[in-house]
Coordinates of C-alpha atoms in Angstrom, one line a residue:
M1045 CA 46.1 43.7 52.2
A1046 CA 46.0 41.2 50.5
K1047 CA 48.0 38.0 50.9
V1048 CA 50.8 37.1 48.5
R1049 CA 51.1 33.0 47.5
Q1050 CA 54.5 31.9 48.2
R1051 CA 55.6 29.9 45.3
C1052 CA 58.2 27.6 44.8
P1053 CA 61.3 30.3 44.2
W1054 CA 62.2 29.2 41.1
C1055 CA 59.1 30.6 38.9
G1056 CA 60.2 34.1 40.5
D1057 CA 57.1 36.9 39.1
D1058 CA 57.2 36.7 35.4
P1059 CA 53.0 36.2 34.7
L1060 CA 54.2 33.5 32.2
Y1061 CA 56.3 31.6 34.8
V1062 CA 54.2 31.8 37.7
A1063 CA 50.7 30.8 35.2
Y1064 CA 53.3 27.8 34.2
H1065 CA 53.8 27.0 38.1
D1066 CA 50.4 27.4 39.0
D1067 CA 48.5 26.0 36.5
E1068 CA 50.5 22.8 35.2
W1069 CA 53.9 22.5 36.7
G1070 CA 53.8 18.7 39.0
V1071 CA 49.7 18.2 37.5
P1072 CA 50.0 15.0 37.3
V1073 CA 49.8 14.0 33.0
R1074 CA 48.5 10.9 31.8
D1075 CA 47.7 11.8 28.4
D1076 CA 50.0 11.2 25.3
R1077 CA 49.6 14.1 23.8
Q1078 CA 51.0 16.3 26.7
L1079 CA 53.8 13.8 27.4
F1080 CA 55.2 14.0 23.7
E1081 CA 54.7 17.6 24.1
Q1082 CA 56.6 17.9 27.3
L1083 CA 59.5 15.4 26.5
T1084 CA 59.8 17.8 23.1
L1085 CA 60.0 20.9 25.0
E1086 CA 62.1 19.3 27.9
G1087 CA 64.6 18.2 25.2
A1088 CA 64.9 21.7 23.3
Q1089 CA 65.5 23.5 27.2
A1090 CA 68.7 21.8 27.7
G1091 CA 71.3 23.7 28.5
L1092 CA 68.3 27.3 28.5
A1093 CA 66.1 28.9 31.3
W1094 CA 62.7 26.9 31.5
I1095 CA 61.2 30.4 30.5
T1096 CA 63.0 30.3 27.1
V1097 CA 60.7 27.4 26.0
L1098 CA 57.3 28.7 27.7
R1099 CA 57.7 32.0 25.5
K1100 CA 58.5 29.9 22.5
R1101 CA 55.8 27.1 23.0
E1102 CA 53.2 28.1 21.2
R1103 CA 55.0 28.0 17.8
Y1104 CA 56.4 24.9 18.8
R1105 CA 52.7 23.9 19.0
Q1106 CA 52.1 24.6 15.7
V1107 CA 55.0 23.7 14.2
F1108 CA 54.8 20.1 15.4
A1109 CA 50.8 19.6 14.8
G1110 CA 49.9 20.2 18.2
F1111 CA 52.1 17.9 19.3
D1112 CA 50.7 15.2 17.9
P1113 CA 53.2 12.3 17.9
R1114 CA 51.1 10.6 14.7
K1115 CA 51.2 13.4 12.7
V1116 CA 54.8 14.5 13.8
A1117 CA 56.2 11.0 13.1
R1118 CA 55.0 11.3 9.4
F1119 CA 56.9 14.8 9.2
A1120 CA 59.4 14.6 6.1
P1121 CA 63.4 15.1 7.2
A1122 CA 63.6 18.0 5.0
K1123 CA 61.2 20.2 7.5
V1124 CA 64.3 20.7 9.8
E1125 CA 65.8 22.8 7.0
V1126 CA 62.4 25.3 7.5
W1127 CA 62.1 24.9 11.3
M1128 CA 66.3 26.1 11.8
R1129 CA 65.1 29.6 9.8
D1130 CA 62.6 29.7 12.4
P1131 CA 63.1 32.2 14.6
G1132 CA 60.0 30.8 16.8
L1133 CA 61.9 27.8 17.7
I1134 CA 65.3 27.2 19.4
R1135 CA 67.4 26.7 16.4
H1136 CA 69.2 23.7 17.3
R1137 CA 70.1 21.4 14.6
G1138 CA 70.5 18.2 17.0
K1139 CA 67.3 19.2 18.9
L1140 CA 65.6 19.9 15.9
T1141 CA 66.3 16.7 14.3
S1142 CA 65.4 14.2 17.2
V1143 CA 62.1 15.6 17.2
V1144 CA 60.5 12.9 14.3
P1145 CA 62.5 10.0 15.3
N1146 CA 61.6 10.6 18.7
A1147 CA 57.9 10.8 18.0
R1148 CA 58.9 7.4 15.7
A1149 CA 59.9 6.0 19.1
F1150 CA 57.1 7.2 21.2
L1151 CA 54.6 5.6 19.3
A1152 CA 56.2 2.4 19.5
I1153 CA 56.3 2.2 23.2
A1154 CA 53.0 3.7 23.4
A1155 CA 52.1 0.3 20.7
E1156 CA 53.8 -2.0 23.3
H1157 CA 52.6 -0.7 26.4
G1158 CA 49.0 0.6 25.5
S1159 CA 49.9 4.3 26.2
F1160 CA 53.4 6.0 26.2
A1161 CA 51.5 7.2 29.6
R1162 CA 51.0 3.5 31.4
W1163 CA 54.8 3.1 30.7
L1164 CA 55.8 6.1 32.4
W1165 CA 53.4 6.3 35.2
S1166 CA 54.5 2.1 35.6
F1167 CA 58.0 3.6 36.9
V1168 CA 56.2 5.1 40.2
D1169 CA 53.4 2.0 40.4
G1170 CA 50.8 4.7 39.0
R1171 CA 50.8 7.4 42.1
P1172 CA 53.0 10.4 42.6
I1173 CA 56.0 10.3 44.4
V1174 CA 56.1 13.2 46.5
R1175 CA 59.2 15.1 47.9
R1176 CA 59.7 18.6 49.4
G1177 CA 62.6 20.6 50.3
G1178 CA 66.0 20.2 48.3
P1179 CA 64.7 17.6 45.3
P1180 CA 67.4 15.8 43.7
R1181 CA 68.8 17.2 40.0
V1182 CA 68.1 14.0 39.6
S1183 CA 66.5 10.7 40.4
P1184 CA 66.8 6.9 40.5
E1185 CA 63.8 6.3 38.0
A1186 CA 65.0 9.2 35.9
I1187 CA 67.8 7.6 35.1
A1188 CA 66.5 4.6 34.3
I1189 CA 63.7 5.9 31.7
S1190 CA 66.6 7.8 30.6
K1191 CA 68.9 4.4 30.2
E1192 CA 65.3 2.7 28.6
L1193 CA 64.5 5.9 26.2
K1194 CA 68.3 6.1 25.2
K1195 CA 68.1 2.4 24.5
R1196 CA 64.8 2.6 22.0
G1197 CA 66.9 5.3 19.7
L1198 CA 65.1 8.8 21.5
K1199 CA 67.6 11.8 21.8
F1200 CA 67.9 14.6 24.5
V1201 CA 66.5 12.4 27.3
G1202 CA 69.0 12.6 29.5
P1203 CA 68.6 12.0 32.8
T1204 CA 68.2 15.6 34.4
I1205 CA 65.7 16.6 31.2
I1206 CA 63.7 14.0 32.8
H1207 CA 63.7 14.4 35.6
A1208 CA 62.7 17.8 35.0
M1209 CA 59.8 16.2 32.7
L1210 CA 58.9 14.2 35.6
Q1211 CA 58.7 17.3 37.8
A1212 CA 56.5 18.9 35.2
V1213 CA 54.1 16.5 34.5
G1214 CA 53.5 15.3 38.1
V1215 CA 55.4 11.7 38.1
Y1216 CA 57.1 13.9 41.1
D1217 CA 55.6 15.9 43.2
E1218 CA 58.3 18.3 44.5
H1219 CA 56.9 21.9 45.2
A1220 CA 58.9 23.3 47.8
K1221 CA 58.0 23.3 51.4
G1222 CA 55.3 26.4 51.4
C1223 CA 54.2 26.7 48.3
F1224 CA 50.6 27.2 48.4
R1225 CA 50.8 24.2 45.6
A1226 CA 52.6 21.8 48.3
K1227 CA 49.3 19.7 49.3
R1228 CA 50.1 16.8 50.4
K1229 CA 51.9 16.0 53.3
K1230 CA 53.5 13.4 52.3
G1231 CA 53.5 10.5 49.3
R1232 CA 56.0 7.6 48.2
G1233 CA 59.7 7.9 48.1

């Protein structure tokens, strides 16, 4: 009998969710395009299940130019009306309206710090924080990052959304104890 891999309980058994957990969630990301994608998708997820976003992610990638923040920053505001009719997107006007100005602010942070990744990872001195067990829903870093992003005009970047992003992009390694992805025994934090 084949040994069953133990995973974080949140991912369940949906193949899309399992693949996301196994291959992406918690892997350190230092690429600005990928960080812009995750930031945008986490904002789109607010109030919904993450699986909903995963099922729509490919369409988001098509509509938002592969999440190239330079291209997205040049989109005309009128595109929101087209996006609102697209069933492949989460049709929430506030979330969709936030994407272009968020791209512009994201690029401003990147220009100021050399990259958005450099800025983001500076909150944890460039090294993931490892936690096993019950991670907090919100962390001091997520609160500080959220506050700074809001100050710069970004929307849909509250502390809970930012904490989820930090988990997804590996700033936090919060795979559950016993999960096969929980490789690090201990770390900062």
